[in-house]
PDB file of C-alpha atoms and ligand atoms in Angstrom:
ATOM      1  CA  MET A   1      15.243 -12.895  12.559  1.00 56.00           C
ATOM      2  CA  SER A   2      14.674 -11.520  15.999  1.00 59.00           C
ATOM      3  CA  GLU A   3      11.339  -9.901  16.917  1.00 56.00           C
ATOM      4  CA  ASN A   4      12.560  -6.407  16.194  1.00 63.00           C
ATOM      5  CA  ASP A   5      13.808  -7.108  12.734  1.00 80.00           C
ATOM      6  CA  TYR A   6      10.311  -7.375  11.397  1.00 93.00           C
ATOM      7  CA  LEU A   7       8.822  -4.249   9.868  1.00 96.00           C
ATOM      8  CA  ILE A   8       5.202  -5.369  10.100  1.00 97.00           C
ATOM      9  CA  GLN A   9       3.810  -7.760  12.632  1.00 97.00           C
ATOM     10  CA  THR A  10       0.249  -8.660  13.458  1.00 97.00           C
ATOM     11  CA  GLU A  11      -1.016 -10.877  16.277  1.00 97.00           C
ATOM     12  CA  GLY A  12      -4.477 -12.362  16.370  1.00 97.00           C
ATOM     13  CA  LEU A  13      -5.815  -9.640  14.155  1.00 98.00           C
ATOM     14  CA  THR A  14      -9.577  -9.893  14.027  1.00 98.00           C
ATOM     15  CA  ARG A  15     -12.198  -7.680  12.444  1.00 98.00           C
ATOM     16  CA  THR A  16     -15.891  -8.276  12.634  1.00 97.00           C
ATOM     17  CA  TYR A  17     -18.769  -6.337  11.262  1.00 95.00           C
ATOM     18  CA  LYS A  18     -22.253  -6.380  12.727  1.00 93.00           C
ATOM     19  CA  VAL A  19     -24.834  -6.469   9.989  1.00 92.00           C
ATOM     20  CA  GLY A  20     -28.257  -6.554  11.629  1.00 93.00           C
ATOM     21  CA  GLU A  21     -28.202  -9.550  13.978  1.00 93.00           C
ATOM     22  CA  ARG A  22     -25.359 -11.231  12.122  1.00 94.00           C
ATOM     23  CA  GLU A  23     -21.686 -10.921  12.921  1.00 94.00           C
ATOM     24  CA  ILE A  24     -19.508 -11.017   9.801  1.00 94.00           C
ATOM     25  CA  TYR A  25     -15.867 -12.061  10.288  1.00 96.00           C
ATOM     26  CA  ALA A  26     -13.687 -10.160   7.808  1.00 97.00           C
ATOM     27  CA  LEU A  27     -10.480 -11.299   9.595  1.00 98.00           C
ATOM     28  CA  ARG A  28     -10.180 -14.217  12.023  1.00 97.00           C
ATOM     29  CA  GLY A  29      -6.935 -14.031  13.910  1.00 97.00           C
ATOM     30  CA  ILE A  30      -4.199 -13.098  11.448  1.00 97.00           C
ATOM     31  CA  ASP A  31      -0.573 -13.583  12.578  1.00 97.00           C
ATOM     32  CA  LEU A  32       1.918 -12.098  10.212  1.00 96.00           C
ATOM     33  CA  ALA A  33       5.603 -11.159  10.350  1.00 95.00           C
ATOM     34  CA  ILE A  34       7.056  -9.340   7.388  1.00 96.00           C
ATOM     35  CA  GLY A  35      10.680  -8.270   7.063  1.00 94.00           C
ATOM     36  CA  ARG A  36      12.201  -5.154   5.471  1.00 94.00           C
ATOM     37  CA  GLY A  37      12.695  -4.767   1.736  1.00 94.00           C
ATOM     38  CA  GLN A  38      10.188  -7.487   0.921  1.00 96.00           C
ATOM     39  CA  PHE A  39       7.718  -7.708  -1.925  1.00 97.00           C
ATOM     40  CA  VAL A  40       4.776  -9.509  -0.372  1.00 97.00           C
ATOM     41  CA  SER A  41       1.678 -10.658  -2.175  1.00 97.00           C
ATOM     42  CA  MET A  42      -1.574 -11.201  -0.229  1.00 97.00           C
ATOM     43  CA  ARG A  43      -3.714 -13.348  -2.383  1.00 95.00           C
ATOM     44  CA  GLY A  44      -7.310 -14.424  -2.072  1.00 94.00           C
ATOM     45  CA  ARG A  45     -10.734 -14.338  -3.657  1.00 93.00           C
ATOM     46  CA  SER A  46     -13.039 -11.408  -3.392  1.00 95.00           C
ATOM     47  CA  GLY A  47     -14.304 -11.140   0.187  1.00 96.00           C
ATOM     48  CA  SER A  48     -11.387 -13.036   1.752  1.00 97.00           C
ATOM     49  CA  GLY A  49     -10.327 -10.022   3.836  1.00 97.00           C
ATOM     50  CA  LYS A  50      -7.449  -8.529   1.832  1.00 97.00           C
ATOM     51  CA  THR A  51      -8.615  -4.923   1.872  1.00 97.00           C
ATOM     52  CA  THR A  52      -9.557  -5.135   5.536  1.00 98.00           C
ATOM     53  CA  LEU A  53      -6.082  -6.403   6.378  1.00 98.00           C
ATOM     54  CA  LEU A  54      -4.287  -3.690   4.371  1.00 98.00           C
ATOM     55  CA  ASN A  55      -6.538  -0.979   5.800  1.00 97.00           C
ATOM     56  CA  ILE A  56      -5.827  -2.076   9.362  1.00 97.00           C
ATOM     57  CA  ILE A  57      -2.067  -2.235   8.770  1.00 97.00           C
ATOM     58  CA  GLY A  58      -2.270   1.288   7.299  1.00 96.00           C
ATOM     59  CA  GLY A  59      -4.465   2.618  10.089  1.00 96.00           C
ATOM     60  CA  LEU A  60      -7.451   3.337   7.828  1.00 95.00           C
ATOM     61  CA  ASP A  61      -9.500   0.788   9.805  1.00 95.00           C
ATOM     62  CA  ARG A  62      -9.265  -0.577  13.362  1.00 95.00           C
ATOM     63  CA  PRO A  63      -9.227  -4.210  14.456  1.00 96.00           C
ATOM     64  CA  THR A  64     -11.900  -5.608  16.740  1.00 96.00           C
ATOM     65  CA  ALA A  65      -9.154  -7.591  18.470  1.00 97.00           C
ATOM     66  CA  GLY A  66      -5.461  -8.252  18.082  1.00 97.00           C
ATOM     67  CA  ARG A  67      -2.323  -6.095  17.724  1.00 97.00           C
ATOM     68  CA  VAL A  68      -0.331  -4.456  14.966  1.00 97.00           C
ATOM     69  CA  ARG A  69       3.345  -3.563  15.297  1.00 97.00           C
ATOM     70  CA  ILE A  70       5.188  -1.405  12.829  1.00 96.00           C
ATOM     71  CA  ASP A  71       8.959  -1.267  13.161  1.00 94.00           C
ATOM     72  CA  GLY A  72       8.671  -2.843  16.573  1.00 92.00           C
ATOM     73  CA  ARG A  73       6.246  -0.196  17.814  1.00 94.00           C
ATOM     74  CA  ASP A  74       2.797  -1.244  18.938  1.00 95.00           C
ATOM     75  CA  VAL A  75       0.441   0.979  16.929  1.00 95.00           C
ATOM     76  CA  SER A  76      -2.808  -0.742  17.940  1.00 91.00           C
ATOM     77  CA  ASP A  77      -3.914   2.110  20.196  1.00 91.00           C
ATOM     78  CA  LEU A  78      -2.765   5.158  18.239  1.00 95.00           C
ATOM     79  CA  SER A  79      -5.220   8.041  17.943  1.00 94.00           C
ATOM     80  CA  ASP A  80      -6.418   9.181  14.518  1.00 94.00           C
ATOM     81  CA  ARG A  81      -3.986  12.095  14.725  1.00 95.00           C
ATOM     82  CA  GLU A  82      -1.039   9.849  15.509  1.00 96.00           C
ATOM     83  CA  TRP A  83      -1.983   7.570  12.614  1.00 96.00           C
ATOM     84  CA  VAL A  84      -2.043  10.540  10.207  1.00 94.00           C
ATOM     85  CA  ARG A  85       1.514  11.374  11.281  1.00 92.00           C
ATOM     86  CA  LEU A  86       2.688   7.799  11.057  1.00 94.00           C
ATOM     87  CA  ARG A  87       1.176   7.447   7.588  1.00 93.00           C
ATOM     88  CA  ARG A  88       2.771  10.611   6.280  1.00 90.00           C
ATOM     89  CA  GLN A  89       6.168   9.451   7.445  1.00 89.00           C
ATOM     90  CA  GLN A  90       6.087   5.699   6.906  1.00 94.00           C
ATOM     91  CA  ILE A  91       3.291   4.483   4.683  1.00 96.00           C
ATOM     92  CA  GLY A  92       2.431   5.007   1.023  1.00 96.00           C
ATOM     93  CA  PHE A  93      -0.834   3.849  -0.518  1.00 96.00           C
ATOM     94  CA  VAL A  94      -1.674   2.710  -4.011  1.00 96.00           C
ATOM     95  CA  PHE A  95      -5.296   1.955  -4.887  1.00 94.00           C
ATOM     96  CA  GLN A  96      -7.024   0.112  -7.719  1.00 93.00           C
ATOM     97  CA  SER A  97      -8.658   3.242  -9.090  1.00 91.00           C
ATOM     98  CA  PHE A  98      -5.500   5.467  -8.778  1.00 92.00           C
ATOM     99  CA  SER A  99      -7.272   8.053  -6.614  1.00 93.00           C
ATOM    100  CA  LEU A 100      -5.413  11.058  -8.017  1.00 96.00           C
ATOM    101  CA  MET A 101      -6.444  14.680  -7.634  1.00 96.00           C
ATOM    102  CA  THR A 102      -8.104  15.156 -11.033  1.00 95.00           C
ATOM    103  CA  SER A 103      -7.504  18.924 -11.329  1.00 96.00           C
ATOM    104  CA  TYR A 104      -3.816  18.555 -10.441  1.00 97.00           C
ATOM    105  CA  SER A 105      -0.981  17.743 -12.806  1.00 97.00           C
ATOM    106  CA  ALA A 106       1.215  14.663 -12.224  1.00 97.00           C
ATOM    107  CA  LEU A 107       3.805  16.913 -10.623  1.00 97.00           C
ATOM    108  CA  GLU A 108       1.254  18.671  -8.403  1.00 97.00           C
ATOM    109  CA  ASN A 109      -0.149  15.313  -7.220  1.00 97.00           C
ATOM    110  CA  VAL A 110       3.337  14.287  -6.048  1.00 97.00           C
ATOM    111  CA  ASP A 111       4.124  17.741  -4.652  1.00 97.00           C
ATOM    112  CA  LEU A 112       0.964  17.772  -2.549  1.00 96.00           C
ATOM    113  CA  MET A 113       2.086  14.691  -0.684  1.00 94.00           C
ATOM    114  CA  LEU A 114       5.487  16.228   0.028  1.00 95.00           C
ATOM    115  CA  ARG A 115       3.853  19.463   1.201  1.00 95.00           C
ATOM    116  CA  LEU A 116       1.665  17.464   3.598  1.00 92.00           C
ATOM    117  CA  ALA A 117       4.812  15.847   4.909  1.00 91.00           C
ATOM    118  CA  GLY A 118       6.222  19.299   5.632  1.00 93.00           C
ATOM    119  CA  MET A 119       8.972  19.395   3.030  1.00 95.00           C
ATOM    120  CA  GLY A 120      10.301  22.790   1.912  1.00 97.00           C
ATOM    121  CA  HIS A 121       9.809  24.132  -1.587  1.00 97.00           C
ATOM    122  CA  LYS A 122      13.317  23.580  -2.960  1.00 97.00           C
ATOM    123  CA  GLU A 123      13.494  20.000  -1.768  1.00 97.00           C
ATOM    124  CA  ARG A 124      10.004  19.314  -3.113  1.00 97.00           C
ATOM    125  CA  VAL A 125      10.896  20.502  -6.618  1.00 95.00           C
ATOM    126  CA  LYS A 126      13.898  18.202  -6.587  1.00 97.00           C
ATOM    127  CA  ARG A 127      12.129  15.171  -5.119  1.00 97.00           C
ATOM    128  CA  SER A 128       9.046  15.466  -7.366  1.00 97.00           C
ATOM    129  CA  ALA A 129      11.184  15.499 -10.489  1.00 97.00           C
ATOM    130  CA  GLU A 130      13.232  12.576  -9.119  1.00 96.00           C
ATOM    131  CA  VAL A 131      10.239  10.291  -8.460  1.00 96.00           C
ATOM    132  CA  LEU A 132       8.514  11.162 -11.735  1.00 97.00           C
ATOM    133  CA  GLU A 133      11.699  10.197 -13.476  1.00 96.00           C
ATOM    134  CA  LEU A 134      11.845   6.971 -11.494  1.00 95.00           C
ATOM    135  CA  VAL A 135       8.385   5.949 -12.743  1.00 96.00           C
ATOM    136  CA  GLY A 136       9.214   7.038 -16.295  1.00 96.00           C
ATOM    137  CA  LEU A 137       6.978  10.097 -16.468  1.00 97.00           C
ATOM    138  CA  SER A 138       9.316  13.070 -16.639  1.00 97.00           C
ATOM    139  CA  LYS A 139       7.742  14.187 -19.872  1.00 97.00           C
ATOM    140  CA  TRP A 140       4.243  13.965 -18.399  1.00 97.00           C
ATOM    141  CA  ALA A 141       4.860  16.099 -15.321  1.00 97.00           C
ATOM    142  CA  ASP A 142       2.532  18.875 -16.439  1.00 97.00           C
ATOM    143  CA  HIS A 143      -0.293  16.610 -17.616  1.00 98.00           C
ATOM    144  CA  ARG A 144      -3.443  15.969 -15.699  1.00 97.00           C
ATOM    145  CA  PRO A 145      -4.823  12.509 -14.988  1.00 96.00           C
ATOM    146  CA  TYR A 146      -7.512  12.635 -17.714  1.00 96.00           C
ATOM    147  CA  GLU A 147      -4.806  13.195 -20.317  1.00 97.00           C
ATOM    148  CA  MET A 148      -3.072   9.977 -19.361  1.00 97.00           C
ATOM    149  CA  SER A 149      -3.629   6.244 -19.801  1.00 97.00           C
ATOM    150  CA  GLY A 150      -4.563   4.041 -16.848  1.00 96.00           C
ATOM    151  CA  GLY A 151      -1.044   2.735 -16.619  1.00 96.00           C
ATOM    152  CA  GLN A 152       0.378   6.268 -16.581  1.00 97.00           C
ATOM    153  CA  GLN A 153      -2.097   7.298 -13.889  1.00 97.00           C
ATOM    154  CA  GLN A 154      -1.049   4.384 -11.768  1.00 96.00           C
ATOM    155  CA  ARG A 155       2.610   5.421 -12.248  1.00 97.00           C
ATOM    156  CA  VAL A 156       1.723   8.868 -10.876  1.00 98.00           C
ATOM    157  CA  ALA A 157      -0.032   7.250  -7.968  1.00 97.00           C
ATOM    158  CA  ILE A 158       3.106   5.134  -7.312  1.00 97.00           C
ATOM    159  CA  ALA A 159       5.349   8.240  -7.584  1.00 97.00           C
ATOM    160  CA  ARG A 160       3.115   9.902  -5.037  1.00 97.00           C
ATOM    161  CA  ALA A 161       3.153   6.905  -2.733  1.00 96.00           C
ATOM    162  CA  ILE A 162       6.951   6.653  -2.630  1.00 96.00           C
ATOM    163  CA  ALA A 163       7.785  10.366  -2.656  1.00 96.00           C
ATOM    164  CA  THR A 164       8.451  10.611   1.079  1.00 94.00           C
ATOM    165  CA  HIS A 165      10.534   7.382   1.116  1.00 94.00           C
ATOM    166  CA  PRO A 166       8.014   5.414   3.177  1.00 96.00           C
ATOM    167  CA  ALA A 167       9.189   2.142   4.636  1.00 96.00           C
ATOM    168  CA  ILE A 168       5.876   0.535   3.756  1.00 98.00           C
ATOM    169  CA  ILE A 169       3.865   0.624   0.535  1.00 98.00           C
ATOM    170  CA  LEU A 170       0.352  -0.803   0.671  1.00 98.00           C
ATOM    171  CA  ALA A 171      -1.176  -1.522  -2.714  1.00 98.00           C
ATOM    172  CA  ASP A 172      -4.763  -2.744  -2.970  1.00 97.00           C
ATOM    173  CA  GLU A 173      -5.415  -4.409  -6.339  1.00 96.00           C
ATOM    174  CA  PRO A 174      -3.008  -2.001  -8.151  1.00 96.00           C
ATOM    175  CA  THR A 175      -3.421  -3.861 -11.432  1.00 96.00           C
ATOM    176  CA  GLY A 176      -7.202  -4.357 -11.122  1.00 94.00           C
ATOM    177  CA  GLU A 177      -8.120  -1.769 -13.762  1.00 93.00           C
ATOM    178  CA  LEU A 178      -5.219  -2.405 -16.145  1.00 95.00           C
ATOM    179  CA  ASP A 179      -4.826  -4.748 -19.062  1.00 95.00           C
ATOM    180  CA  THR A 180      -2.387  -7.698 -18.592  1.00 94.00           C
ATOM    181  CA  ALA A 181       0.643  -6.127 -20.250  1.00 95.00           C
ATOM    182  CA  THR A 182       0.202  -2.780 -18.470  1.00 95.00           C
ATOM    183  CA  GLY A 183      -0.366  -4.609 -15.180  1.00 95.00           C
ATOM    184  CA  ARG A 184       2.879  -6.436 -15.674  1.00 96.00           C
ATOM    185  CA  ASP A 185       4.770  -3.157 -16.306  1.00 95.00           C
ATOM    186  CA  ILE A 186       3.359  -1.781 -13.084  1.00 96.00           C
ATOM    187  CA  LEU A 187       4.392  -4.863 -11.100  1.00 96.00           C
ATOM    188  CA  SER A 188       7.847  -4.747 -12.568  1.00 97.00           C
ATOM    189  CA  LEU A 189       8.082  -1.056 -11.605  1.00 96.00           C
ATOM    190  CA  LEU A 190       7.004  -1.882  -8.041  1.00 97.00           C
ATOM    191  CA  ARG A 191       9.644  -4.644  -7.915  1.00 97.00           C
ATOM    192  CA  GLN A 192      12.302  -2.098  -8.998  1.00 96.00           C
ATOM    193  CA  ILE A 193      11.169   0.316  -6.324  1.00 95.00           C
ATOM    194  CA  VAL A 194      11.372  -2.361  -3.611  1.00 96.00           C
ATOM    195  CA  ASP A 195      14.899  -3.212  -4.761  1.00 95.00           C
ATOM    196  CA  LYS A 196      16.122   0.379  -5.204  1.00 92.00           C
ATOM    197  CA  GLN A 197      14.503   2.062  -2.219  1.00 90.00           C
ATOM    198  CA  GLY A 198      14.488  -0.855   0.193  1.00 92.00           C
ATOM    199  CA  ALA A 199      10.748  -0.380   0.825  1.00 95.00           C
ATOM    200  CA  THR A 200       8.460  -3.209   1.912  1.00 97.00           C
ATOM    201  CA  LEU A 201       5.524  -3.682  -0.405  1.00 98.00           C
ATOM    202  CA  LEU A 202       2.306  -5.449   0.540  1.00 98.00           C
ATOM    203  CA  ILE A 203      -0.014  -6.090  -2.420  1.00 98.00           C
ATOM    204  CA  ALA A 204      -3.557  -7.333  -2.089  1.00 97.00           C
ATOM    205  CA  THR A 205      -4.596  -9.019  -5.293  1.00 94.00           C
ATOM    206  CA  HIS A 206      -6.350 -11.850  -7.020  1.00 88.00           C
ATOM    207  CA  ASP A 207      -3.965 -11.418 -10.001  1.00 88.00           C
ATOM    208  CA  LEU A 208      -1.736 -14.506 -10.132  1.00 88.00           C
ATOM    209  CA  THR A 209       0.982 -12.737 -12.215  1.00 91.00           C
ATOM    210  CA  VAL A 210       1.958 -10.950  -8.996  1.00 93.00           C
ATOM    211  CA  ASP A 211       3.452 -14.171  -7.651  1.00 92.00           C
ATOM    212  CA  THR A 212       6.319 -14.153 -10.121  1.00 94.00           C
ATOM    213  CA  PHE A 213       7.443 -10.767  -8.755  1.00 96.00           C
ATOM    214  CA  ALA A 214       6.941 -11.533  -5.060  1.00 96.00           C
ATOM    215  CA  ASP A 215       9.376 -12.700  -2.343  1.00 96.00           C
ATOM    216  CA  SER A 216       6.488 -14.142  -0.336  1.00 96.00           C
ATOM    217  CA  VAL A 217       2.961 -15.078  -1.221  1.00 96.00           C
ATOM    218  CA  TYR A 218       0.299 -15.379   1.452  1.00 96.00           C
ATOM    219  CA  GLU A 219      -3.073 -16.901   0.776  1.00 95.00           C
ATOM    220  CA  LEU A 220      -6.154 -15.602   2.551  1.00 96.00           C
ATOM    221  CA  GLN A 221      -9.447 -17.469   2.732  1.00 96.00           C
ATOM    222  CA  ASP A 222     -12.497 -16.382   4.695  1.00 97.00           C
ATOM    223  CA  GLY A 223     -10.362 -14.084   6.868  1.00 97.00           C
ATOM    224  CA  GLN A 224      -7.744 -16.675   7.686  1.00 97.00           C
ATOM    225  CA  LEU A 225      -4.195 -17.183   6.443  1.00 96.00           C
ATOM    226  CA  LEU A 226      -4.127 -20.506   4.622  1.00 92.00           C
ATOM    227  CA  SER A 227      -0.533 -20.713   3.547  1.00 80.00           C
ATOM    228  CA  ALA A 228       2.659 -18.838   2.859  1.00 82.00           C
ATOM    229  CA  THR A 229       5.167 -19.467   0.082  1.00 87.00           C
ATOM    230  CA  HIS A 230       8.611 -17.859   0.164  1.00 85.00           C
ATOM    231  CA  ALA A 231      10.759 -17.556  -2.960  1.00 80.00           C
ATOM    232  CA  GLY A 232      14.453 -18.248  -3.160  1.00 63.00           C
TER     233      GLY A 232
HETATM  234  N1  LIG B 301     -18.133  -2.135   5.992  1.00 93.64           N
HETATM  235  C1  LIG B 301     -18.452  -3.419   5.969  1.00 93.64           C
HETATM  236  N2  LIG B 301     -19.617  -3.880   6.483  1.00 93.64           N
HETATM  237  C2  LIG B 301     -19.952  -5.216   6.483  1.00 93.64           C
HETATM  238  N3  LIG B 301     -19.138  -6.162   5.967  1.00 93.64           N
HETATM  239  C3  LIG B 301     -17.982  -5.745   5.423  1.00 93.64           C
HETATM  240  C4  LIG B 301     -17.569  -4.402   5.376  1.00 93.64           C
HETATM  241  N4  LIG B 301     -16.370  -4.314   4.786  1.00 93.64           N
HETATM  242  C5  LIG B 301     -16.041  -5.588   4.448  1.00 93.64           C
HETATM  243  N5  LIG B 301     -17.001  -6.459   4.817  1.00 93.64           N
HETATM  244  C6  LIG B 301     -16.976  -7.906   4.639  1.00 93.64           C
HETATM  245  O1  LIG B 301     -15.743  -8.432   5.111  1.00 93.64           O
HETATM  246  C7  LIG B 301     -15.244  -9.443   4.280  1.00 93.64           C
HETATM  247  C8  LIG B 301     -13.914  -9.105   3.752  1.00 93.64           C
HETATM  248  O2  LIG B 301     -13.971  -7.999   2.884  1.00 93.64           O
HETATM  249  P1  LIG B 301     -12.688  -7.330   2.164  1.00 93.64           P
HETATM  250  O3  LIG B 301     -11.611  -7.106   3.199  1.00 93.64           O
HETATM  251  O4  LIG B 301     -13.162  -6.199   1.391  1.00 93.64           O
HETATM  252  O5  LIG B 301     -12.240  -8.532   1.194  1.00 93.64           O
HETATM  253  P2  LIG B 301     -11.367  -8.491  -0.149  1.00 93.64           P
HETATM  254  O6  LIG B 301     -10.602  -7.231  -0.205  1.00 93.64           O
HETATM  255  O7  LIG B 301     -10.496  -9.722  -0.076  1.00 93.64           O
HETATM  256  O8  LIG B 301     -12.331  -8.600  -1.279  1.00 93.64           O
HETATM  257  C9  LIG B 301     -16.322  -9.610   3.195  1.00 93.64           C
HETATM  258  O9  LIG B 301     -17.204 -10.639   3.600  1.00 93.64           O
HETATM  259  C10 LIG B 301     -17.033  -8.282   3.192  1.00 93.64           C
HETATM  260  O10 LIG B 301     -18.353  -8.449   2.735  1.00 93.64           O
HETATM  261 MG1  LIG B 302     -10.527  -5.774  -1.681  1.00 93.64          MG
END
């Protein structure tokens, strides 16, 4: 692949935290190049730097050193405002604890994201119904999060994350609060979404089942990339 074919690239990505007199290295020079339509697993123990890496790629955190390129564009120096725009257009997030609006129905949670992206009413109604169907929740559109199981709540979160057709989905421990079977269903749904929508998914996890769904598996240890395995 040529340089511009990569959707996500990082160069020497470093993130340190100062805690008192000590400098903690969360990331120590991460070089990554991820193509389009890939299901990528970022594996590593707790504290290895997975969340920090995802947050920097999604613009929720800033590197101490190094560069990030998204779709060939250097986004390392974007302002907070520019990041908000970029996220609304290009990046969907899925978190361990679902992070839904608790007083909103499933449909309203999805609709909110589309409204923020500036979509008109008619289109929103159509797209919300479409993504809820895609995640198998058409019948639950009017239910609120507390009326649903964990797996269903994560499906709503996934519907919300993909509603605007983002090129990138960042999922931080998406199966962390689910039992094994439900976690598997969620991974299989994410795999379908990558295949159907051509999105690139980056999952941070210590769940080894993710590997069977992934095109590439990267291993993080103490803020460094140890190894990469590519399927196929
Ligand atoms: N806000 C922070 N202040 C100080 N240290 C932090 C902070 N956030 C993360 N760290 C440290 O950075 C390292 C990587 O953390 P993190 O990215 O959350 O790892 P993971 O998601 O793999 O568990 C850990 O040593 C963690 O303690
Ligand atoms: Mg984490």
